[in-house]
Coordinates of N, CA, C and O in Angstrom, one line a residue:
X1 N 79.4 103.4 120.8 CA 80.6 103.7 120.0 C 81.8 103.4 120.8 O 82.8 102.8 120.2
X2 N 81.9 103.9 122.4 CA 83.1 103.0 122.7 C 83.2 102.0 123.1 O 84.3 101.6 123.5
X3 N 82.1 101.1 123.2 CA 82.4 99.4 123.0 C 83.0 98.9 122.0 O 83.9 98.0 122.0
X4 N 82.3 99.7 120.6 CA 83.2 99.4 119.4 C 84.3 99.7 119.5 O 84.9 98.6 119.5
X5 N 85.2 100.7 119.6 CA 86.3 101.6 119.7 C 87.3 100.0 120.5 O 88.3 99.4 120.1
X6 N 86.2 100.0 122.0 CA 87.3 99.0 122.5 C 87.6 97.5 122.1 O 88.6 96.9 122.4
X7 N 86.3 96.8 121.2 CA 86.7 95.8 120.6 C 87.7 95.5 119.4 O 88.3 94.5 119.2
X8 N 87.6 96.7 118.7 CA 88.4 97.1 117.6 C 89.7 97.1 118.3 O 90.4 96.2 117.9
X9 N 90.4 98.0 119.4 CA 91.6 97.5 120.2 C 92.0 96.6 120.4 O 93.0 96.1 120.1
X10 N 90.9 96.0 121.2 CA 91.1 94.3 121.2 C 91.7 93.5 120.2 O 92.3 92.5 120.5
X11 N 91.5 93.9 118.8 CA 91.9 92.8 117.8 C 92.8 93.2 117.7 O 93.9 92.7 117.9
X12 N 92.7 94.7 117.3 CA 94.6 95.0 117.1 C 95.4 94.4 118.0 O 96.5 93.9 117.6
X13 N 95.1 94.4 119.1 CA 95.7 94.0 120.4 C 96.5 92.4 119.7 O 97.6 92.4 119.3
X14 N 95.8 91.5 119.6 CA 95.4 90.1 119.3 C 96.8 90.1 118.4 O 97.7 89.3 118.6
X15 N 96.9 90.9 117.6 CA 97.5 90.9 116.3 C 99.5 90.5 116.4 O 100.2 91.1 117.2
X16 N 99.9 89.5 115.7 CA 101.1 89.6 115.6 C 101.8 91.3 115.6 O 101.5 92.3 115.0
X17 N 103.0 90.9 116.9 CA 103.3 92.4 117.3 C 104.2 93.1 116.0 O 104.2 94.3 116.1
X18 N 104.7 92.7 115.1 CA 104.9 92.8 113.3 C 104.0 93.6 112.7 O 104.2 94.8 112.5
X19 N 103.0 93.1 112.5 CA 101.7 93.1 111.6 C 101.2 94.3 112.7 O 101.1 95.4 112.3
X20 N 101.0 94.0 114.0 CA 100.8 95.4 114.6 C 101.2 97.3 114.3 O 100.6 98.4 114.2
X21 N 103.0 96.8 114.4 CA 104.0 97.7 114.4 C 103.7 98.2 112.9 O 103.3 99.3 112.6
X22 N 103.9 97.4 112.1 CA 103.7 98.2 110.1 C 102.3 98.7 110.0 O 102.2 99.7 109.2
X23 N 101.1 98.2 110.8 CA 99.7 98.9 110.3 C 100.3 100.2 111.2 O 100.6 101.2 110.5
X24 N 100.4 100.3 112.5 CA 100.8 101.6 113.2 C 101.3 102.0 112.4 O 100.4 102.7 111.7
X25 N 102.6 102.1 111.8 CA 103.0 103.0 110.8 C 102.9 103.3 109.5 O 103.6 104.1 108.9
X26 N 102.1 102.8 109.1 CA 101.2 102.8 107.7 C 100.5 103.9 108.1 O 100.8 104.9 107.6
X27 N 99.4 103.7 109.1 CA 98.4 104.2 108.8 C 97.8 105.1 110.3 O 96.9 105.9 110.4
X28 N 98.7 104.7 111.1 CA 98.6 105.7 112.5 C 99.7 107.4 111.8 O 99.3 108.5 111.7
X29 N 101.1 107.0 111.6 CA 101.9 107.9 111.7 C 102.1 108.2 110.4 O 103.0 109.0 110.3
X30 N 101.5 107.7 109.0 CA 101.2 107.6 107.9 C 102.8 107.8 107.4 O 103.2 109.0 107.2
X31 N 103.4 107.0 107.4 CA 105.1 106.6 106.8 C 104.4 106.0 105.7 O 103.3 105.4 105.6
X32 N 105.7 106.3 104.4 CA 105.1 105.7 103.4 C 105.9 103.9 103.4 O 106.9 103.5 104.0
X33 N 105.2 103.1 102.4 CA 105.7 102.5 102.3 C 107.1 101.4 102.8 O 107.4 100.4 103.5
X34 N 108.2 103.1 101.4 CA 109.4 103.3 101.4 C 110.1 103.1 103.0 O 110.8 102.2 103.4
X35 N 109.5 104.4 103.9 CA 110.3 104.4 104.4 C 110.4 103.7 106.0 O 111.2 103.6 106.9
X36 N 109.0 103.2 105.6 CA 109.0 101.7 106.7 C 110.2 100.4 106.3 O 110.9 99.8 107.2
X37 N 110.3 100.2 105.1 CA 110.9 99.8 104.9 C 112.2 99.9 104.9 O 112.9 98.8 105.0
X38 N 112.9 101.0 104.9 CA 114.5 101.5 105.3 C 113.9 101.5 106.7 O 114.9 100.8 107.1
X39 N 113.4 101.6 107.4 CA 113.6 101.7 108.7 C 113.9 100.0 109.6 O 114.6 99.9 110.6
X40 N 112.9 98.7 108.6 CA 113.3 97.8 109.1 C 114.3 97.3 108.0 O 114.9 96.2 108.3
X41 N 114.6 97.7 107.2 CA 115.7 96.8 106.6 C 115.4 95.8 105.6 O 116.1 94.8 105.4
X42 N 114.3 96.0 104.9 CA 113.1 95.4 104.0 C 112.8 96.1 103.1 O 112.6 97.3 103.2
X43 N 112.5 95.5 101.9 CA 111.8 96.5 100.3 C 111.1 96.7 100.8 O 110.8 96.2 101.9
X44 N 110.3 97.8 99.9 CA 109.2 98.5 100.1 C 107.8 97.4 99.6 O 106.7 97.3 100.0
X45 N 108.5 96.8 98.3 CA 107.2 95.5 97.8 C 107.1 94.7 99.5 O 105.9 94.4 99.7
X46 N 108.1 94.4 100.6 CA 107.6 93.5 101.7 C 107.4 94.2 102.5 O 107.1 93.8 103.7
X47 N 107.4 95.2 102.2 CA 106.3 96.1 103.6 C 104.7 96.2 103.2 O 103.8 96.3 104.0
X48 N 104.8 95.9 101.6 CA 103.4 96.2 101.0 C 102.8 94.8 101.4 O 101.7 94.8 101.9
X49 N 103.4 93.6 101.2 CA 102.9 92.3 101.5 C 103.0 92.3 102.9 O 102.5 91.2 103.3
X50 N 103.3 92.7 103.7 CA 103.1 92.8 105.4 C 101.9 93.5 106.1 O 101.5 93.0 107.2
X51 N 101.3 94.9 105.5 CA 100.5 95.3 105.6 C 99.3 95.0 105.5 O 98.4 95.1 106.3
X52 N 99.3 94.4 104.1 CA 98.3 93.1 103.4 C 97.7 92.4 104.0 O 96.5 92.3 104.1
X53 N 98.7 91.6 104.4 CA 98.4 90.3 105.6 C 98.5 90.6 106.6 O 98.8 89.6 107.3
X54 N 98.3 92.0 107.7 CA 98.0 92.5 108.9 C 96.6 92.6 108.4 O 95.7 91.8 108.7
X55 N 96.4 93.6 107.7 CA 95.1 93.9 107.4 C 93.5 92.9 107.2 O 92.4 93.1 107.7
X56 N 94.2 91.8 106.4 CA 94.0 90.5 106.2 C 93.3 89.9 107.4 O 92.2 89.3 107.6
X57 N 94.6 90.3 108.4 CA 94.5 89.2 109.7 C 93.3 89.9 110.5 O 92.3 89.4 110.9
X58 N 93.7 91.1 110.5 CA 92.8 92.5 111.5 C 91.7 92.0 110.7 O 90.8 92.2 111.5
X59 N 91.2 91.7 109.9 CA 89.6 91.5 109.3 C 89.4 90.6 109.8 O 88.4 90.7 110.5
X60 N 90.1 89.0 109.7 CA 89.8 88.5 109.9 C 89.2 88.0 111.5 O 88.2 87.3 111.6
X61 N 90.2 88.7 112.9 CA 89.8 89.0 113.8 C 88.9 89.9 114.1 O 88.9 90.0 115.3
X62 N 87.9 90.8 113.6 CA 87.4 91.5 113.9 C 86.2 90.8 113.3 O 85.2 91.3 113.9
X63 N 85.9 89.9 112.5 CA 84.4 89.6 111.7 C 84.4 88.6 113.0 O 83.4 88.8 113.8
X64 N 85.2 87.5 113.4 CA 85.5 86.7 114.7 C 84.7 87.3 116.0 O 83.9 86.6 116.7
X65 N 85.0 89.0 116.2 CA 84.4 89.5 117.1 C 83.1 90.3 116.7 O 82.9 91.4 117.2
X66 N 82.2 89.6 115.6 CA 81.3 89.7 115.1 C 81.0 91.9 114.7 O 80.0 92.6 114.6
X67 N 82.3 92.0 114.8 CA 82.8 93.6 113.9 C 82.6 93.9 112.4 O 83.3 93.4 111.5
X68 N 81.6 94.5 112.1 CA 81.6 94.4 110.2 C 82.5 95.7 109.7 O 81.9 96.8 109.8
X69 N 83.8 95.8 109.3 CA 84.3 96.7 108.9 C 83.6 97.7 108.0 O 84.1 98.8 107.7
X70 N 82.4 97.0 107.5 CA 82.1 98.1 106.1 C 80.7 99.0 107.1 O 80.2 100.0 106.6
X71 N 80.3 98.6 108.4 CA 79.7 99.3 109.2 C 80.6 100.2 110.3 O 80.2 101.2 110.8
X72 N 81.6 99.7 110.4 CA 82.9 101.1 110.9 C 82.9 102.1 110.3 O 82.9 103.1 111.0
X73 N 82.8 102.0 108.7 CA 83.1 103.7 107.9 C 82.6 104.4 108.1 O 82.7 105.5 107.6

């Protein structure tokens, strides 16, 4: 379990520091949306399309590190 734990870091790691910063506050410090978005200066629809394509990207690096997200849950 913490091999996984640290590969899983690893990709976050990997991740545009953007796409890093909005999943952190998505979903680490659970900000909604909204207020990610007043905080960078951006609608809340391009925080929704940022998270998307972090998440996107984080899948995509993590199947790369032969990680199956649907065996994480």
């Amino acid at each position: 379990r913490n091999e996984i734990s640290k590969r899983v870091r690893q990709c976050i790691n990997l991740l545009h520091p953007k796409y890093r910063d909005i999943l952190a506050k998505r979903f680490l410090h659970e900000m909604t949306l909204t207020d990610i978005g007043k905080e960078m200066g951006v609608s809340r629809e391009r925080v929704r399309q940022l998270v998307k394509k972090g998440r996107i990207r984080l899948e995509v690096l993590m199947r790369e590190e032969g990680l199956d997200k649907e065996k994480l849950l």
